[in-house]
Short mmCIF file of C-alpha atoms in Angstrom, two decimals:
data_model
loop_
_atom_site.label_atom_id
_atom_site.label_comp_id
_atom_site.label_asym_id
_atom_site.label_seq_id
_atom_site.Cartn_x
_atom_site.Cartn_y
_atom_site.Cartn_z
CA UNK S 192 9.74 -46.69 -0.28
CA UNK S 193 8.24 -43.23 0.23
CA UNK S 194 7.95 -40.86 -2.51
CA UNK S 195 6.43 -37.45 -2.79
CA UNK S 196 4.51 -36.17 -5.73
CA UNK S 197 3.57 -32.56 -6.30
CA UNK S 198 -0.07 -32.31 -8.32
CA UNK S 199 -1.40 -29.53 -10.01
CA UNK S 200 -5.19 -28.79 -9.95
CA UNK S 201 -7.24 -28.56 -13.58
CA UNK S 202 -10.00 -28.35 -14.97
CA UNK S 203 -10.40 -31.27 -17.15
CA UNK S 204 -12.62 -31.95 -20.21
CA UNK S 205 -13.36 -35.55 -20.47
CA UNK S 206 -15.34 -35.39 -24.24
CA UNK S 207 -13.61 -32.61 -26.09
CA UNK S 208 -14.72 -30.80 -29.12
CA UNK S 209 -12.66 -31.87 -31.49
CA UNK S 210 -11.81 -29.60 -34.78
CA UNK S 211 -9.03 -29.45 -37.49
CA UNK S 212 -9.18 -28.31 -41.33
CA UNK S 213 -9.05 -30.93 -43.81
CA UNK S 214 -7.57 -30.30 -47.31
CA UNK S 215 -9.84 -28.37 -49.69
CA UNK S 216 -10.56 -26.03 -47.02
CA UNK S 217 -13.33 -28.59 -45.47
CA UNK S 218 -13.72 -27.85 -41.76
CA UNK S 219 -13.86 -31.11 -39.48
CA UNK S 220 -15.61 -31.19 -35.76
CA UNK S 221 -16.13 -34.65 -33.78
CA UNK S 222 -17.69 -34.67 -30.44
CA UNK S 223 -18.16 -38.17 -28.13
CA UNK S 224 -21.34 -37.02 -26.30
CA UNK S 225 -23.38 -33.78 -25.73
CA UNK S 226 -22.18 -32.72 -22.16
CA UNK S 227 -23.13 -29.36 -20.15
CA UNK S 228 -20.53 -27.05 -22.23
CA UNK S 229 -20.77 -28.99 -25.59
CA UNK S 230 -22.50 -26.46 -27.59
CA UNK S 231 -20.44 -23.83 -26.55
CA UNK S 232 -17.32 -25.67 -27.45
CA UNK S 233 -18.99 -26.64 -30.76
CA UNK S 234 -19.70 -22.62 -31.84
CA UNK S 235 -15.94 -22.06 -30.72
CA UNK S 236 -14.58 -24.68 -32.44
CA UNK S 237 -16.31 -23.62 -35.74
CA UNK S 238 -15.86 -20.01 -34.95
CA UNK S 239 -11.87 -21.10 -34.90
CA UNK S 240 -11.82 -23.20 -37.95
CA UNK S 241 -13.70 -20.03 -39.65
CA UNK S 242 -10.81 -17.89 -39.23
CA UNK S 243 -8.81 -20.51 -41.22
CA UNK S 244 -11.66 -19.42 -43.89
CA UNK S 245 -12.96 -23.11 -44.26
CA UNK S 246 -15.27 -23.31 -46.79
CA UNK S 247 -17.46 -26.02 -45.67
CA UNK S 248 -17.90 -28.42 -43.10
CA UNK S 249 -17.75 -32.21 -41.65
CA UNK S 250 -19.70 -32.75 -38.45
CA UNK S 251 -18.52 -36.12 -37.06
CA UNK S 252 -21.26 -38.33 -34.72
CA UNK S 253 -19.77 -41.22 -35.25
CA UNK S 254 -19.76 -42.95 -31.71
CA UNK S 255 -21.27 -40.03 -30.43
CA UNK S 256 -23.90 -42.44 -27.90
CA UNK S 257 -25.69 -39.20 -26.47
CA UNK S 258 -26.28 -36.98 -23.51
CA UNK S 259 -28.02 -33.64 -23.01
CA UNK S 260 -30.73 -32.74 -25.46
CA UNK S 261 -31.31 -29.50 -25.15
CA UNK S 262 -26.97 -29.13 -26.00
CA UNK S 263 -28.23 -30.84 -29.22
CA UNK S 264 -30.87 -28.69 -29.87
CA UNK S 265 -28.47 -25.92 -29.09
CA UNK S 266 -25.93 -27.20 -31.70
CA UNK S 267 -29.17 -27.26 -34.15
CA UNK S 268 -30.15 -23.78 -33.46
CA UNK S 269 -26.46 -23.04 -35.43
CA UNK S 270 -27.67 -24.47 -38.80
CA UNK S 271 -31.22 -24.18 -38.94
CA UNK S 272 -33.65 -21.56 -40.19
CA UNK S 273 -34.90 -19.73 -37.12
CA UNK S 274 -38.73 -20.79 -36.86
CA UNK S 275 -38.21 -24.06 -38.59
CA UNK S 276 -39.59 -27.29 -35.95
CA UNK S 277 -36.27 -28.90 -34.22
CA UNK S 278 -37.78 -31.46 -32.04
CA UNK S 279 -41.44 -33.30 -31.68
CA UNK S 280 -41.88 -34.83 -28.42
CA UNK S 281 -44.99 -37.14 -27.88
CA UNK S 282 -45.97 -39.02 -24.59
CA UNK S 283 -48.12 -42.28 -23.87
CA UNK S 284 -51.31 -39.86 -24.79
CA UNK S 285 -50.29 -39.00 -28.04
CA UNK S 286 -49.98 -35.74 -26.63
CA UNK S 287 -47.65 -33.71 -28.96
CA UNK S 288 -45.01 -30.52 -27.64
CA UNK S 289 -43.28 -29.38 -30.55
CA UNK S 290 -39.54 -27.31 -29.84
CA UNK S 291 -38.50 -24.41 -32.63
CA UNK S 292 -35.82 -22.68 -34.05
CA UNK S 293 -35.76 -19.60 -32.08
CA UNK S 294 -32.62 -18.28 -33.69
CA UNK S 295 -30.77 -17.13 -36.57
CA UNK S 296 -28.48 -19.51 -38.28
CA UNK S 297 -24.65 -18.61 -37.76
CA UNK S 298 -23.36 -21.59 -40.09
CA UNK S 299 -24.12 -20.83 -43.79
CA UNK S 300 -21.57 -23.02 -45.39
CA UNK S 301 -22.37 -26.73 -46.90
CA UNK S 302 -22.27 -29.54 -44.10
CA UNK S 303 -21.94 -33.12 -44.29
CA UNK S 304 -22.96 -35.20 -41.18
CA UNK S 305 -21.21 -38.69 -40.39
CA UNK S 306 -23.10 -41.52 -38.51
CA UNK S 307 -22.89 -45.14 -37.33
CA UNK S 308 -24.13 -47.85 -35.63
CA UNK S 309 -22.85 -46.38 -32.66
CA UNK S 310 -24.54 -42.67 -33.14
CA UNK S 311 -27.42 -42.95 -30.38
CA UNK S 312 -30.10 -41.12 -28.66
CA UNK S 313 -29.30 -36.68 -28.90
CA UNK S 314 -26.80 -37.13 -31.62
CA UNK S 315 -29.78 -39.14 -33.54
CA UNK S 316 -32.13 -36.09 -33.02
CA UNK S 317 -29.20 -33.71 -34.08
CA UNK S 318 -28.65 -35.85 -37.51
CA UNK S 319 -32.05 -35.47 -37.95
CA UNK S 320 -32.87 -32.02 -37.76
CA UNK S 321 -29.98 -31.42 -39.65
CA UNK S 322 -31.39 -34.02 -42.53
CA UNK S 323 -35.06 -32.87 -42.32
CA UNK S 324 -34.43 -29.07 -41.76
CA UNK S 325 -31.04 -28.06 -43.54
CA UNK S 326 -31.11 -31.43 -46.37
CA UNK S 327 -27.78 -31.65 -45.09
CA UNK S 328 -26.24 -35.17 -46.76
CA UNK S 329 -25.97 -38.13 -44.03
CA UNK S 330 -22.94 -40.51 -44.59
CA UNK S 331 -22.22 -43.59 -43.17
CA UNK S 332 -24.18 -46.52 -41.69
CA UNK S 333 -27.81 -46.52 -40.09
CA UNK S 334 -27.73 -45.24 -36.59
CA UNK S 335 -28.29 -47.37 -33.15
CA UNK S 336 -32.29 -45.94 -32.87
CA UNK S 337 -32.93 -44.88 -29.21
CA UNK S 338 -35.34 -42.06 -29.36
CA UNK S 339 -37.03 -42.17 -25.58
CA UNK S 340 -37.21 -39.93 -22.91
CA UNK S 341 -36.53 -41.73 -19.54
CA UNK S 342 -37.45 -40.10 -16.29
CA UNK S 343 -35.99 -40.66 -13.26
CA UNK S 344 -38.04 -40.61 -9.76
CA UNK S 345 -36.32 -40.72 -6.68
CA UNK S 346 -37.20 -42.16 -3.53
CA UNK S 347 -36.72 -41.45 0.17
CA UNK S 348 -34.58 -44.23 0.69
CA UNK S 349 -32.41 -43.45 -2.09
CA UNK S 350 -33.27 -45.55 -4.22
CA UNK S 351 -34.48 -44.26 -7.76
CA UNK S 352 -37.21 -45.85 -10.52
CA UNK S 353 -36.19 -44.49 -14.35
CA UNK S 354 -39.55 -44.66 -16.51
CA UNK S 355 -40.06 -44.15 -20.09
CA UNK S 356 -42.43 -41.44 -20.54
CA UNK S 357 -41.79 -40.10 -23.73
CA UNK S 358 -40.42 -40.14 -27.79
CA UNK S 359 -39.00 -38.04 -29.73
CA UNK S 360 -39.30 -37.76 -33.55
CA UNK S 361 -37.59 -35.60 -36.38
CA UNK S 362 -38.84 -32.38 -37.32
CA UNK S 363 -40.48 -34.41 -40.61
CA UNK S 364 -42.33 -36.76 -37.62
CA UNK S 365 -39.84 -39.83 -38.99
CA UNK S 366 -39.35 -42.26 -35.88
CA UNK S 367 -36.40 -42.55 -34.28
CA UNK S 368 -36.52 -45.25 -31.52
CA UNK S 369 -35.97 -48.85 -33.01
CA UNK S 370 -35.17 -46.93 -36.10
CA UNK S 371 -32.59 -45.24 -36.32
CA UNK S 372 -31.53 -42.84 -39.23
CA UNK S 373 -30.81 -43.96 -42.44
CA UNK S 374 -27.47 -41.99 -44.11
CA UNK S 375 -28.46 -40.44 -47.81
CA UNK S 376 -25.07 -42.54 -48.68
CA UNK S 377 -24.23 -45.65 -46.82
CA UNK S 378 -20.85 -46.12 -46.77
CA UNK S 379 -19.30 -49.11 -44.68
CA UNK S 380 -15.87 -49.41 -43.39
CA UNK S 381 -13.80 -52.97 -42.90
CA UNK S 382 -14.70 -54.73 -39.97
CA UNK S 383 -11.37 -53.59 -37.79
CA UNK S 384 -12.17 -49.95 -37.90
CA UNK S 385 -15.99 -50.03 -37.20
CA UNK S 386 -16.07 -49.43 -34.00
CA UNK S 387 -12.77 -47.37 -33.60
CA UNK S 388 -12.87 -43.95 -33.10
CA UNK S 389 -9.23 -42.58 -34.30
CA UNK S 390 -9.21 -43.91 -38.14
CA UNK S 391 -6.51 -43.01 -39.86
CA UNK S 392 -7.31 -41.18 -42.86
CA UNK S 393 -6.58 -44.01 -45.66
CA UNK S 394 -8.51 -46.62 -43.70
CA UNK S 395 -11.57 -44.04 -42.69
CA UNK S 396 -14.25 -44.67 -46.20
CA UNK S 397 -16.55 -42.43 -44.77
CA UNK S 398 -14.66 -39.76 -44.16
CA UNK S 399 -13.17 -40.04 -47.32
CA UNK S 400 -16.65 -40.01 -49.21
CA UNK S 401 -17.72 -36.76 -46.69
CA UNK S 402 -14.39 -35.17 -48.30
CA UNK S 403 -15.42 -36.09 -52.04
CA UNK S 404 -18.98 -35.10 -51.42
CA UNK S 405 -18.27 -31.64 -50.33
CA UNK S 406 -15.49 -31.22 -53.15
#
């Protein structure tokens, strides 16, 4: 049998921003990984839930397991103090290059950032910044702890070799990589939902105690 289908070409975003308002007026934004446009989407996204006059905010990183720094960094340049340390960077050396605010803040409301075992590598260094810098609250359970830089060198064949050649650490110089970072509150949820990322809101403890905390 022979059938004809007629397609339509899209763009498509494959990790969303995701953002909704919560009772209370609490703002809510989850993001899977930090992709080429994510901290765009991210300042739209808040600049949208603003307009609903939120009056504070959830940033979600559960299961967030990473990507592009520097969208992380960009994400961070949102909350923190413009001159404050973001990033420490040290290679085999010891050799330290330290990365700074080099903006004004835009988000002035309280935050509350969710982790777990799943939050890995940029979303780590975001959770950080936003605990060392802004003493933002951490919920949730100690992240995954991979705090490398890899580097990739490619070869005339094709073929490519990806070293380690660098670590990063939180602007208070607190290790990330075998680490991980340690929520202000630890809050666990039952076994079924802990590695789920669509909880609904009576199973979801942490979101629950994010909610509470910012009441």
């Amino acid at each position: 049998e022979t059938k004809e289908y007629e397609l339509k070409r899209e763009k498509i975003t494959v990790n969303p921003v995701e953002g909704k308002v919560l009772d209370n007026s609490i703002g809510y934004i989850k993001f899977t990984s930090f992709d080429e446009t994510t901290a765009d989407d991210f300042k739209n996204k808040y600049e949208e839930l603003k307009k609903s006059n939120i009056k504070s905010l959830i940033i979600d990183l559960r299961n967030n397991g990473g990507g592009l720094v520097s969208e992380s960094l960009d994400i961070a340049e949102t909350m923190v103090e413009k001159g404050k340390t973001l990033l420490i960077t040290s290679n085999k050396d010891k050799k330290e290059e330290i990365r700074k605010s080099t903006q004004n803040p835009i988000i002035d409301i309280p935050v509350v950032v969710l982790i777990n075992q799943n939050t890995a590598s940029a979303s780590e260094i975001l959770a950080g910044i936003l605990k060392d810098d802004c003493n933002y609250k951490i919920i949730g359970t100690k992240s995954y702890g991979k705090g490398v830089i890899q580097t990739v060198y490619n070869f005339s064949d094709g073929s490519g070799l990806k070293v380690t050649t660098e670590e990063y650490f939180t602007p208070n110089h607190d290790k990330i990589n075998k680490v991980g970072i340690t929520p202000d509150t630890e809050v666990k949820l039952d076994s079924e939902w802990e590695n789920i990322s669509n909880i609904p809101y009576e199973n979801d403890t942490q979101l629950q105690e994010a909610v509470k905390e910012l009441k």
